[in-house]
Amino acid sequence: MNFFAIRSRVESRVLMIIDGLIRLTAMAPLVDVHTHVYLPRYASWLRSRSIAPRIMVNEAGEERLLILEKETSAGRPVGPNYWDRNAKLSFMDEYGIDISIVSFANPWLDFLSPADAGSLARDLNADLEEYCTTGPSLASSPPLKRLYGLGLLPLVPGIPIPTILEAVTQVAQAPHLKGVIMGTKGIGKGIDDDALDPVWEAIEKTGLIVFLHPHYGVDSSAWGEKENGHVLSLALGFPFETTTAITRFILSAAFDRFPFLKILLAHSGGTLPQLSSRLASCIDHDPIVASRLKHDARFYLGKLWFDAVAYGPEELGFVSEVISRAERYETGASNPKSLAARIEDHPFFPPLSPNEKWKSVVENLDAIDSVAGWDQNERDGVRGHNALTFFNIQ
Amino acid sequence: MNFFAIRSRVESRVLMIIDGLIRLTAMAPLVDVHTHVYLPRYASWLRSRSIAPRIMVNEAGEERLLILEKETSAGRPVGPNYWDRNAKLSFMDEYGIDISIVSFANPWLDFLSPADAGSLARDLNADLEEYCTTGPSLASSPPLKRLYGLGLLPLVPGIPIPTILEAVTQVAQAPHLKGVIMGTKGIGKGIDDDALDPVWEAIEKTGLIVFLHPHYGVDSSAWGEKENGHVLSLALGFPFETTTAITRFILSAAFDRFPFLKILLAHSGGTLPQLSSRLASCIDHDPIVASRLKHDARFYLGKLWFDAVAYGPEELGFVSEVISRAERYETGASNPKSLAARIEDHPFFPPLSPNEKWKSVVENLDAIDSVAGWDQNERDGVRGHNALTFFNIQ
């Protein structure tokens, strides 16, 4: 059960003044955009399985969800919150959540055969629409429901693309399904797979949201031998996975082909915000990738949406900042920063010709001079004083 | 050639008023703390090798460094900057860098046998001290040199710990070596390996700096099949590696055992700053790890030092913020935030008893309310308005 909310760059301000929103402005609703369900049909499927993902009953007679076969724990507690709508509504009431956009929890349909994935997607999307449509309305604003949903696409290796497109159409036609949730594997080769272009095109056309969510983490050999439970895979593996997937998507120039796609990133975008300027710099040193993209990498963060599952105000404020700066990095933007950034050098690589400057040096100094809220003392500290102190050079 | 500078939490301000620093304050020196060398002895070693890491000559007669055997490129340019001190000094002059703290570049001694690693560490540390001590003084401040160094420890599998300790002593006794640079593998099992405790103890005692630097990235299967050159491994793999290593180090409670260790993180700490609150939350849900640590994970970021290789002012400002907030998370700190944080729930996990609240919900709302610079409209946007707009619910 994750929590919630979202911040866009320009849209939130622009749309505040639109008539239909004025009512909502007055009511200041609380909306949870990151909250999962295992609907009964899916839970039954998990209970019937003998390998992960599955739901099993432990010695105390309680149900436990085992997501990965090699999990060291005895699985995580799963209960009515995941399949019983009343439990979800009670939870929402307890925390003053007006509206939840519920989505299926991982691992979705990833482990199924194409035939099973196709038919289960169809059934679960219908179940989810039913879950929302027969649920309560929002008392303060009766045309609104309290529950909306994000459906599923049968994204598994070997699935015919038309079967995925049928699911897109089904979700688009379900009045209370506002988009789809998906993992990072696509149909086996990731979401930067060209074969998915017809799917992105269809999703873009419908205006459906894509909620990109991690499941696999990264190769667990990175975690070492020490017993750290789930800490490393959850705290680092999940955000690394999301960051890698969306970065690959950006590098494939998908946002240039489908500029109106609306992708919502789980966990405030993983680590993409902190790595976005580094990414821009690395791209600028790779002519193949650089020539493939229309804009500086930082521009594309303005195309993305981020949930507020960042765990701290500093993190959240920072995510907001990288969204706000995105338009400075649009190719052709009037701010010369974006042009400078396009030709910035990655520090490890020397200039391509011997007469060029190492622009990264200049850029790094510019960055230090530009941090909001730093006075000259602080800038001088970062420029050198702190280092002298730190290295005890005096 | 990376660039530079560093910021501490409290020390920079405290030490500004110390007598010896007043002179330096007046001169506002520019110090590069992240700049690498391959000294001639090391370069010769690399030239003699037939597998990576090695330096080879390409068809145009230029030397190229191949760091990893499976690199798709023809290697990266390496030139006199890496071994010729005059080239380094010219570079410094060109960019107004007063002082450089040079360090050996990756992959250091990682690929050597214990015997070779031990003797090469000894020779290279002597070479580096010579490189610094026979170099020029800083004209504006003659007792200072323009070049200081970070030495090497023979960190390879099978090395006897006393051999590592000898290298610590050698570096500590070299007047111009201010610390050591190291990768993330330790002696094979990472830097959270208990076997390294005597090494940390010795380093802590000498006051030497440890510059933690990535080399291996993460398993490249994460990068997919599309041709993206080095972009993913450099932009994501490097920071993921550093983040994983320092997180494992924190989780091993090493900072509780060695609270005076001074670790400098490459590339502004990778992604640790953005994941630190998430890490704190995940730890709080793992009783084994939580009980091993004395403080909230965010406290330990105040023990760390970060270079300014963040590539953007927003990134840099954010790193500075997470350092500044660290003391709020000291166990026993007067700010009640830190106590609340200790018992925060990880959202995915329900409360341990049915009567407990899902504290993550409350915490997430607190975070939104606490972002500096957000007005009520913006908070309401993140709380829900933006989501309604985004999902077209009206």
PDB file of C-alpha atoms in Angstrom, chain B residues 135-394:
ATOM      1  CA  GLY B 135      56.116  19.560  -7.975  1.00  0.00           C
ATOM      2  CA  PRO B 136      55.659  23.319  -7.675  1.00  0.00           C
ATOM      3  CA  SER B 137      54.479  25.234  -4.647  1.00  0.00           C
ATOM      4  CA  LEU B 138      51.444  27.466  -4.786  1.00  0.00           C
ATOM      5  CA  ALA B 139      52.809  30.920  -5.630  1.00  0.00           C
ATOM      6  CA  SER B 140      50.175  32.723  -3.585  1.00  0.00           C
ATOM      7  CA  SER B 141      50.799  30.530  -0.551  1.00  0.00           C
ATOM      8  CA  PRO B 142      54.262  28.971  -0.792  1.00  0.00           C
ATOM      9  CA  PRO B 143      54.077  26.488   2.061  1.00  0.00           C
ATOM     10  CA  LEU B 144      51.356  24.795   0.082  1.00  0.00           C
ATOM     11  CA  LYS B 145      52.057  22.552  -2.892  1.00  0.00           C
ATOM     12  CA  ARG B 146      49.953  22.562  -6.029  1.00  0.00           C
ATOM     13  CA  LEU B 147      49.741  18.771  -6.058  1.00  0.00           C
ATOM     14  CA  TYR B 148      48.712  16.364  -3.333  1.00  0.00           C
ATOM     15  CA  GLY B 149      47.817  12.730  -3.782  1.00  0.00           C
ATOM     16  CA  LEU B 150      45.626   9.813  -2.796  1.00  0.00           C
ATOM     17  CA  GLY B 151      47.559   6.561  -2.653  1.00  0.00           C
ATOM     18  CA  LEU B 152      46.648   2.916  -3.163  1.00  0.00           C
ATOM     19  CA  LEU B 153      46.063  -0.083  -0.917  1.00  0.00           C
ATOM     20  CA  PRO B 154      46.674  -3.595  -2.293  1.00  0.00           C
ATOM     21  CA  LEU B 155      43.023  -4.617  -2.023  1.00  0.00           C
ATOM     22  CA  VAL B 156      42.842  -7.954  -3.817  1.00  0.00           C
ATOM     23  CA  PRO B 157      41.525 -11.389  -2.845  1.00  0.00           C
ATOM     24  CA  GLY B 158      44.001 -13.431  -0.832  1.00  0.00           C
ATOM     25  CA  ILE B 159      46.107 -10.504   0.345  1.00  0.00           C
ATOM     26  CA  PRO B 160      47.260 -10.780   3.959  1.00  0.00           C
ATOM     27  CA  ILE B 161      45.698  -8.007   6.062  1.00  0.00           C
ATOM     28  CA  PRO B 162      49.135  -6.963   7.438  1.00  0.00           C
ATOM     29  CA  THR B 163      50.248  -6.143   3.881  1.00  0.00           C
ATOM     30  CA  ILE B 164      47.315  -3.758   3.577  1.00  0.00           C
ATOM     31  CA  LEU B 165      48.148  -2.238   6.947  1.00  0.00           C
ATOM     32  CA  GLU B 166      51.737  -1.642   5.808  1.00  0.00           C
ATOM     33  CA  ALA B 167      50.415   0.344   2.855  1.00  0.00           C
ATOM     34  CA  VAL B 168      48.220   2.394   5.203  1.00  0.00           C
ATOM     35  CA  THR B 169      51.284   3.241   7.235  1.00  0.00           C
ATOM     36  CA  GLN B 170      53.302   4.095   4.129  1.00  0.00           C
ATOM     37  CA  VAL B 171      50.622   6.492   2.873  1.00  0.00           C
ATOM     38  CA  ALA B 172      50.159   8.038   6.316  1.00  0.00           C
ATOM     39  CA  GLN B 173      53.886   8.735   6.507  1.00  0.00           C
ATOM     40  CA  ALA B 174      54.101  10.317   3.051  1.00  0.00           C
ATOM     41  CA  PRO B 175      53.732  14.054   3.667  1.00  0.00           C
ATOM     42  CA  HIS B 176      51.848  14.802   0.468  1.00  0.00           C
ATOM     43  CA  LEU B 177      49.548  11.793   0.364  1.00  0.00           C
ATOM     44  CA  LYS B 178      46.315  12.732   2.081  1.00  0.00           C
ATOM     45  CA  GLY B 179      44.457   9.474   1.775  1.00  0.00           C
ATOM     46  CA  VAL B 180      43.744   6.538  -0.493  1.00  0.00           C
ATOM     47  CA  ILE B 181      41.421   5.878  -3.396  1.00  0.00           C
ATOM     48  CA  MET B 182      39.647   2.533  -3.519  1.00  0.00           C
ATOM     49  CA  GLY B 183      37.077   0.627  -5.518  1.00  0.00           C
ATOM     50  CA  THR B 184      34.057  -1.196  -4.183  1.00  0.00           C
ATOM     51  CA  LYS B 185      35.284  -4.795  -4.057  1.00  0.00           C
ATOM     52  CA  GLY B 186      37.357  -4.697  -0.884  1.00  0.00           C
ATOM     53  CA  ILE B 187      39.363  -7.919  -0.837  1.00  0.00           C
ATOM     54  CA  GLY B 188      36.707  -9.687  -2.863  1.00  0.00           C
ATOM     55  CA  LYS B 189      33.541  -9.465  -0.794  1.00  0.00           C
ATOM     56  CA  GLY B 190      32.916  -5.743  -0.844  1.00  0.00           C
ATOM     57  CA  ILE B 191      33.683  -2.991   1.618  1.00  0.00           C
ATOM     58  CA  ASP B 192      31.156  -4.340   4.133  1.00  0.00           C
ATOM     59  CA  ASP B 193      33.393  -7.362   4.707  1.00  0.00           C
ATOM     60  CA  ASP B 194      34.135  -7.774   8.441  1.00  0.00           C
ATOM     61  CA  ALA B 195      37.655  -8.893   7.543  1.00  0.00           C
ATOM     62  CA  LEU B 196      38.437  -5.283   6.659  1.00  0.00           C
ATOM     63  CA  ASP B 197      37.792  -3.968  10.168  1.00  0.00           C
ATOM     64  CA  PRO B 198      41.504  -3.758  11.026  1.00  0.00           C
ATOM     65  CA  VAL B 199      42.030  -1.727   7.850  1.00  0.00           C
ATOM     66  CA  TRP B 200      39.259   0.750   8.728  1.00  0.00           C
ATOM     67  CA  GLU B 201      40.601   0.970  12.242  1.00  0.00           C
ATOM     68  CA  ALA B 202      44.079   1.814  10.967  1.00  0.00           C
ATOM     69  CA  ILE B 203      42.760   4.330   8.444  1.00  0.00           C
ATOM     70  CA  GLU B 204      40.588   5.982  11.071  1.00  0.00           C
ATOM     71  CA  LYS B 205      43.559   6.245  13.407  1.00  0.00           C
ATOM     72  CA  THR B 206      45.737   7.945  10.777  1.00  0.00           C
ATOM     73  CA  GLY B 207      43.004  10.372   9.710  1.00  0.00           C
ATOM     74  CA  LEU B 208      43.548   9.483   6.056  1.00  0.00           C
ATOM     75  CA  ILE B 209      40.734  10.129   3.573  1.00  0.00           C
ATOM     76  CA  VAL B 210      39.151   7.227   1.692  1.00  0.00           C
ATOM     77  CA  PHE B 211      37.974   8.198  -1.781  1.00  0.00           C
ATOM     78  CA  LEU B 212      35.418   5.583  -2.838  1.00  0.00           C
ATOM     79  CA  HIS B 213      35.188   5.296  -6.608  1.00  0.00           C
ATOM     80  CA  PRO B 214      33.259   2.969  -8.939  1.00  0.00           C
ATOM     81  CA  HIS B 215      34.689   0.801 -11.663  1.00  0.00           C
ATOM     82  CA  TYR B 216      32.482  -2.218 -12.341  1.00  0.00           C
ATOM     83  CA  GLY B 217      29.000  -0.743 -12.672  1.00  0.00           C
ATOM     84  CA  VAL B 218      26.224  -3.293 -12.423  1.00  0.00           C
ATOM     85  CA  ASP B 219      25.423  -6.448 -14.379  1.00  0.00           C
ATOM     86  CA  SER B 220      25.175  -5.258 -17.978  1.00  0.00           C
ATOM     87  CA  SER B 221      22.172  -7.445 -18.760  1.00  0.00           C
ATOM     88  CA  ALA B 222      20.184  -4.535 -17.313  1.00  0.00           C
ATOM     89  CA  TRP B 223      21.130  -2.386 -20.303  1.00  0.00           C
ATOM     90  CA  GLY B 224      19.199  -4.363 -22.900  1.00  0.00           C
ATOM     91  CA  GLU B 225      20.009  -4.932 -26.555  1.00  0.00           C
ATOM     92  CA  LYS B 226      19.772  -1.448 -28.017  1.00  0.00           C
ATOM     93  CA  GLU B 227      23.008   0.272 -28.986  1.00  0.00           C
ATOM     94  CA  ASN B 228      23.600   2.984 -26.405  1.00  0.00           C
ATOM     95  CA  GLY B 229      27.393   2.998 -26.308  1.00  0.00           C
ATOM     96  CA  HIS B 230      28.715   3.733 -22.840  1.00  0.00           C
ATOM     97  CA  VAL B 231      25.784   5.917 -21.851  1.00  0.00           C
ATOM     98  CA  LEU B 232      24.002   3.473 -19.540  1.00  0.00           C
ATOM     99  CA  SER B 233      27.080   2.042 -17.863  1.00  0.00           C
ATOM    100  CA  LEU B 234      28.538   5.495 -17.229  1.00  0.00           C
ATOM    101  CA  ALA B 235      25.419   7.470 -16.451  1.00  0.00           C
ATOM    102  CA  LEU B 236      23.701   4.762 -14.376  1.00  0.00           C
ATOM    103  CA  GLY B 237      26.058   1.857 -13.706  1.00  0.00           C
ATOM    104  CA  PHE B 238      28.780   3.896 -12.029  1.00  0.00           C
ATOM    105  CA  PRO B 239      26.494   5.731  -9.600  1.00  0.00           C
ATOM    106  CA  PHE B 240      24.536   2.529  -8.882  1.00  0.00           C
ATOM    107  CA  GLU B 241      27.788   0.798  -7.947  1.00  0.00           C
ATOM    108  CA  THR B 242      28.915   3.562  -5.609  1.00  0.00           C
ATOM    109  CA  THR B 243      25.477   3.769  -4.027  1.00  0.00           C
ATOM    110  CA  THR B 244      25.351   0.029  -3.432  1.00  0.00           C
ATOM    111  CA  ALA B 245      28.835  -0.066  -1.911  1.00  0.00           C
ATOM    112  CA  ILE B 246      28.324   2.800   0.507  1.00  0.00           C
ATOM    113  CA  THR B 247      24.858   1.581   1.446  1.00  0.00           C
ATOM    114  CA  ARG B 248      26.237  -1.864   2.283  1.00  0.00           C
ATOM    115  CA  PHE B 249      28.952  -0.149   4.293  1.00  0.00           C
ATOM    116  CA  ILE B 250      26.364   1.862   6.227  1.00  0.00           C
ATOM    117  CA  LEU B 251      24.230  -1.247   6.808  1.00  0.00           C
ATOM    118  CA  SER B 252      27.244  -3.061   8.249  1.00  0.00           C
ATOM    119  CA  ALA B 253      27.252  -0.436  11.014  1.00  0.00           C
ATOM    120  CA  ALA B 254      30.817   0.444  10.103  1.00  0.00           C
ATOM    121  CA  PHE B 255      30.216   4.110  10.940  1.00  0.00           C
ATOM    122  CA  ASP B 256      29.116   3.126  14.423  1.00  0.00           C
ATOM    123  CA  ARG B 257      32.355   1.181  14.877  1.00  0.00           C
ATOM    124  CA  PHE B 258      34.554   3.775  13.145  1.00  0.00           C
ATOM    125  CA  PRO B 259      32.771   7.088  13.613  1.00  0.00           C
ATOM    126  CA  PHE B 260      35.756   9.194  12.604  1.00  0.00           C
ATOM    127  CA  LEU B 261      36.335   7.585   9.221  1.00  0.00           C
ATOM    128  CA  LYS B 262      36.361  10.143   6.427  1.00  0.00           C
ATOM    129  CA  ILE B 263      34.899   8.729   3.249  1.00  0.00           C
ATOM    130  CA  LEU B 264      34.630  10.855   0.127  1.00  0.00           C
ATOM    131  CA  LEU B 265      32.119   9.590  -2.439  1.00  0.00           C
ATOM    132  CA  ALA B 266      32.717   9.954  -6.159  1.00  0.00           C
ATOM    133  CA  HIS B 267      30.081  11.615  -8.349  1.00  0.00           C
ATOM    134  CA  SER B 268      28.350  13.321  -5.459  1.00  0.00           C
ATOM    135  CA  GLY B 269      27.442  10.058  -3.802  1.00  0.00           C
ATOM    136  CA  GLY B 270      25.847   8.415  -6.830  1.00  0.00           C
ATOM    137  CA  THR B 271      22.189   8.071  -5.944  1.00  0.00           C
ATOM    138  CA  LEU B 272      22.487   7.708  -2.179  1.00  0.00           C
ATOM    139  CA  PRO B 273      21.138  11.211  -1.497  1.00  0.00           C
ATOM    140  CA  GLN B 274      17.929  10.592  -3.417  1.00  0.00           C
ATOM    141  CA  LEU B 275      17.416   7.158  -1.896  1.00  0.00           C
ATOM    142  CA  SER B 276      18.365   7.929   1.673  1.00  0.00           C
ATOM    143  CA  SER B 277      14.890   8.463   3.087  1.00  0.00           C
ATOM    144  CA  ARG B 278      13.642   5.387   1.258  1.00  0.00           C
ATOM    145  CA  LEU B 279      16.584   3.479   2.708  1.00  0.00           C
ATOM    146  CA  ALA B 280      15.717   4.679   6.209  1.00  0.00           C
ATOM    147  CA  SER B 281      12.167   3.479   5.732  1.00  0.00           C
ATOM    148  CA  CYS B 282      13.212   0.050   4.446  1.00  0.00           C
ATOM    149  CA  ILE B 283      15.614  -0.400   7.364  1.00  0.00           C
ATOM    150  CA  ASP B 284      12.849   0.396   9.811  1.00  0.00           C
ATOM    151  CA  HIS B 285      10.952  -2.597   8.458  1.00  0.00           C
ATOM    152  CA  ASP B 286      13.813  -4.991   8.889  1.00  0.00           C
ATOM    153  CA  PRO B 287      14.355  -5.677  12.590  1.00  0.00           C
ATOM    154  CA  ILE B 288      17.741  -7.364  12.046  1.00  0.00           C
ATOM    155  CA  VAL B 289      19.245  -4.422  10.179  1.00  0.00           C
ATOM    156  CA  ALA B 290      17.462  -1.803  12.290  1.00  0.00           C
ATOM    157  CA  SER B 291      18.794  -3.256  15.518  1.00  0.00           C
ATOM    158  CA  ARG B 292      22.315  -3.376  14.100  1.00  0.00           C
ATOM    159  CA  LEU B 293      22.402   0.396  13.530  1.00  0.00           C
ATOM    160  CA  LYS B 294      22.620   3.118  16.121  1.00  0.00           C
ATOM    161  CA  HIS B 295      21.037   5.842  13.991  1.00  0.00           C
ATOM    162  CA  ASP B 296      18.562   6.489  11.208  1.00  0.00           C
ATOM    163  CA  ALA B 297      20.252   5.892   7.820  1.00  0.00           C
ATOM    164  CA  ARG B 298      20.029   9.600   6.993  1.00  0.00           C
ATOM    165  CA  PHE B 299      22.301  10.411   9.919  1.00  0.00           C
ATOM    166  CA  TYR B 300      25.213   8.633   8.241  1.00  0.00           C
ATOM    167  CA  LEU B 301      25.072  10.915   5.194  1.00  0.00           C
ATOM    168  CA  GLY B 302      26.393  13.612   7.502  1.00  0.00           C
ATOM    169  CA  LYS B 303      29.451  11.413   8.059  1.00  0.00           C
ATOM    170  CA  LEU B 304      30.157  11.316   4.362  1.00  0.00           C
ATOM    171  CA  TRP B 305      31.812  13.738   1.961  1.00  0.00           C
ATOM    172  CA  PHE B 306      30.681  14.272  -1.593  1.00  0.00           C
ATOM    173  CA  ASP B 307      32.595  15.587  -4.562  1.00  0.00           C
ATOM    174  CA  ALA B 308      30.749  18.163  -6.657  1.00  0.00           C
ATOM    175  CA  VAL B 309      30.594  16.023  -9.806  1.00  0.00           C
ATOM    176  CA  ALA B 310      26.814  16.319  -9.896  1.00  0.00           C
ATOM    177  CA  TYR B 311      26.512  18.089 -13.259  1.00  0.00           C
ATOM    178  CA  GLY B 312      23.780  20.527 -12.290  1.00  0.00           C
ATOM    179  CA  PRO B 313      22.995  23.147  -9.650  1.00  0.00           C
ATOM    180  CA  GLU B 314      19.743  21.487  -8.622  1.00  0.00           C
ATOM    181  CA  GLU B 315      21.562  18.179  -8.034  1.00  0.00           C
ATOM    182  CA  LEU B 316      24.294  19.915  -6.100  1.00  0.00           C
ATOM    183  CA  GLY B 317      21.914  21.911  -3.962  1.00  0.00           C
ATOM    184  CA  PHE B 318      20.030  18.742  -3.169  1.00  0.00           C
ATOM    185  CA  VAL B 319      23.178  16.898  -2.071  1.00  0.00           C
ATOM    186  CA  SER B 320      23.913  19.821   0.184  1.00  0.00           C
ATOM    187  CA  GLU B 321      20.424  19.600   1.684  1.00  0.00           C
ATOM    188  CA  VAL B 322      20.674  15.919   2.579  1.00  0.00           C
ATOM    189  CA  ILE B 323      23.986  16.590   4.301  1.00  0.00           C
ATOM    190  CA  SER B 324      22.521  19.500   6.222  1.00  0.00           C
ATOM    191  CA  ARG B 325      19.568  17.518   7.482  1.00  0.00           C
ATOM    192  CA  ALA B 326      21.676  14.588   8.726  1.00  0.00           C
ATOM    193  CA  GLU B 327      21.945  15.716  12.332  1.00  0.00           C
ATOM    194  CA  ARG B 328      18.152  15.738  12.664  1.00  0.00           C
ATOM    195  CA  TYR B 329      18.399  11.972  12.310  1.00  0.00           C
ATOM    196  CA  GLU B 330      20.870  11.295  15.061  1.00  0.00           C
ATOM    197  CA  THR B 331      19.379   8.995  17.670  1.00  0.00           C
ATOM    198  CA  GLY B 332      18.750  11.140  20.696  1.00  0.00           C
ATOM    199  CA  ALA B 333      18.613  14.359  18.665  1.00  0.00           C
ATOM    200  CA  SER B 334      16.169  16.849  20.124  1.00  0.00           C
ATOM    201  CA  ASN B 335      14.207  17.156  16.894  1.00  0.00           C
ATOM    202  CA  PRO B 336      11.291  14.726  17.229  1.00  0.00           C
ATOM    203  CA  LYS B 337      11.420  14.082  13.459  1.00  0.00           C
ATOM    204  CA  SER B 338      14.180  11.593  13.967  1.00  0.00           C
ATOM    205  CA  LEU B 339      12.191   9.598  16.464  1.00  0.00           C
ATOM    206  CA  ALA B 340       9.132   9.609  14.241  1.00  0.00           C
ATOM    207  CA  ALA B 341      11.297   8.450  11.371  1.00  0.00           C
ATOM    208  CA  ARG B 342      12.601   5.494  13.354  1.00  0.00           C
ATOM    209  CA  ILE B 343       9.128   4.028  13.659  1.00  0.00           C
ATOM    210  CA  GLU B 344       7.891   4.964  10.210  1.00  0.00           C
ATOM    211  CA  ASP B 345       6.294   2.126   8.260  1.00  0.00           C
ATOM    212  CA  HIS B 346       7.420   1.038   4.891  1.00  0.00           C
ATOM    213  CA  PRO B 347       4.323   1.458   2.772  1.00  0.00           C
ATOM    214  CA  PHE B 348       4.315  -1.978   1.290  1.00  0.00           C
ATOM    215  CA  PHE B 349       4.234  -3.591   4.670  1.00  0.00           C
ATOM    216  CA  PRO B 350       1.159  -3.269   6.840  1.00  0.00           C
ATOM    217  CA  PRO B 351       1.596  -2.305  10.500  1.00  0.00           C
ATOM    218  CA  LEU B 352       2.845  -5.136  12.675  1.00  0.00           C
ATOM    219  CA  SER B 353      -0.252  -5.026  14.855  1.00  0.00           C
ATOM    220  CA  PRO B 354      -3.774  -4.419  13.568  1.00  0.00           C
ATOM    221  CA  ASN B 355      -4.296  -1.358  15.780  1.00  0.00           C
ATOM    222  CA  GLU B 356      -1.273   0.508  14.496  1.00  0.00           C
ATOM    223  CA  LYS B 357      -1.637   3.198  11.844  1.00  0.00           C
ATOM    224  CA  TRP B 358       0.116   3.010   8.501  1.00  0.00           C
ATOM    225  CA  LYS B 359       2.561   5.656   9.523  1.00  0.00           C
ATOM    226  CA  SER B 360       4.007   5.956   6.040  1.00  0.00           C
ATOM    227  CA  VAL B 361       0.804   7.610   5.002  1.00  0.00           C
ATOM    228  CA  VAL B 362       1.182  10.284   7.640  1.00  0.00           C
ATOM    229  CA  GLU B 363       4.876  10.619   6.875  1.00  0.00           C
ATOM    230  CA  ASN B 364       4.265  11.109   3.188  1.00  0.00           C
ATOM    231  CA  LEU B 365       1.771  13.846   3.877  1.00  0.00           C
ATOM    232  CA  ASP B 366       4.221  15.476   6.248  1.00  0.00           C
ATOM    233  CA  ALA B 367       6.839  15.408   3.504  1.00  0.00           C
ATOM    234  CA  ILE B 368       4.547  17.195   1.105  1.00  0.00           C
ATOM    235  CA  ASP B 369       3.695  19.814   3.702  1.00  0.00           C
ATOM    236  CA  SER B 370       7.364  20.375   4.422  1.00  0.00           C
ATOM    237  CA  VAL B 371       8.841  21.037   0.993  1.00  0.00           C
ATOM    238  CA  ALA B 372      10.491  24.433   1.188  1.00  0.00           C
ATOM    239  CA  GLY B 373       9.097  26.895  -1.277  1.00  0.00           C
ATOM    240  CA  TRP B 374       5.793  25.175  -2.010  1.00  0.00           C
ATOM    241  CA  ASP B 375       2.707  27.252  -1.344  1.00  0.00           C
ATOM    242  CA  GLN B 376      -0.693  25.864  -0.420  1.00  0.00           C
ATOM    243  CA  ASN B 377      -1.735  25.618  -4.058  1.00  0.00           C
ATOM    244  CA  GLU B 378       1.291  23.555  -4.878  1.00  0.00           C
ATOM    245  CA  ARG B 379       0.793  21.321  -1.857  1.00  0.00           C
ATOM    246  CA  ASP B 380      -2.840  20.823  -2.791  1.00  0.00           C
ATOM    247  CA  GLY B 381      -1.693  20.038  -6.295  1.00  0.00           C
ATOM    248  CA  VAL B 382       0.576  17.277  -5.102  1.00  0.00           C
ATOM    249  CA  ARG B 383      -1.989  16.083  -2.586  1.00  0.00           C
ATOM    250  CA  GLY B 384      -4.520  15.550  -5.310  1.00  0.00           C
ATOM    251  CA  HIS B 385      -5.360  18.218  -7.856  1.00  0.00           C
ATOM    252  CA  ASN B 386      -2.599  17.297 -10.215  1.00  0.00           C
ATOM    253  CA  ALA B 387      -3.666  13.673 -10.104  1.00  0.00           C
ATOM    254  CA  LEU B 388      -7.233  14.543 -10.944  1.00  0.00           C
ATOM    255  CA  THR B 389      -6.063  16.580 -13.875  1.00  0.00           C
ATOM    256  CA  PHE B 390      -3.590  13.959 -14.969  1.00  0.00           C
ATOM    257  CA  PHE B 391      -6.132  11.176 -14.837  1.00  0.00           C
ATOM    258  CA  ASN B 392      -8.770  13.441 -16.293  1.00  0.00           C
ATOM    259  CA  ILE B 393     -11.146  12.923 -13.407  1.00  0.00           C
ATOM    260  CA  GLN B 394     -13.616  15.756 -13.285  1.00  0.00           C
TER     261      GLN B 394
END
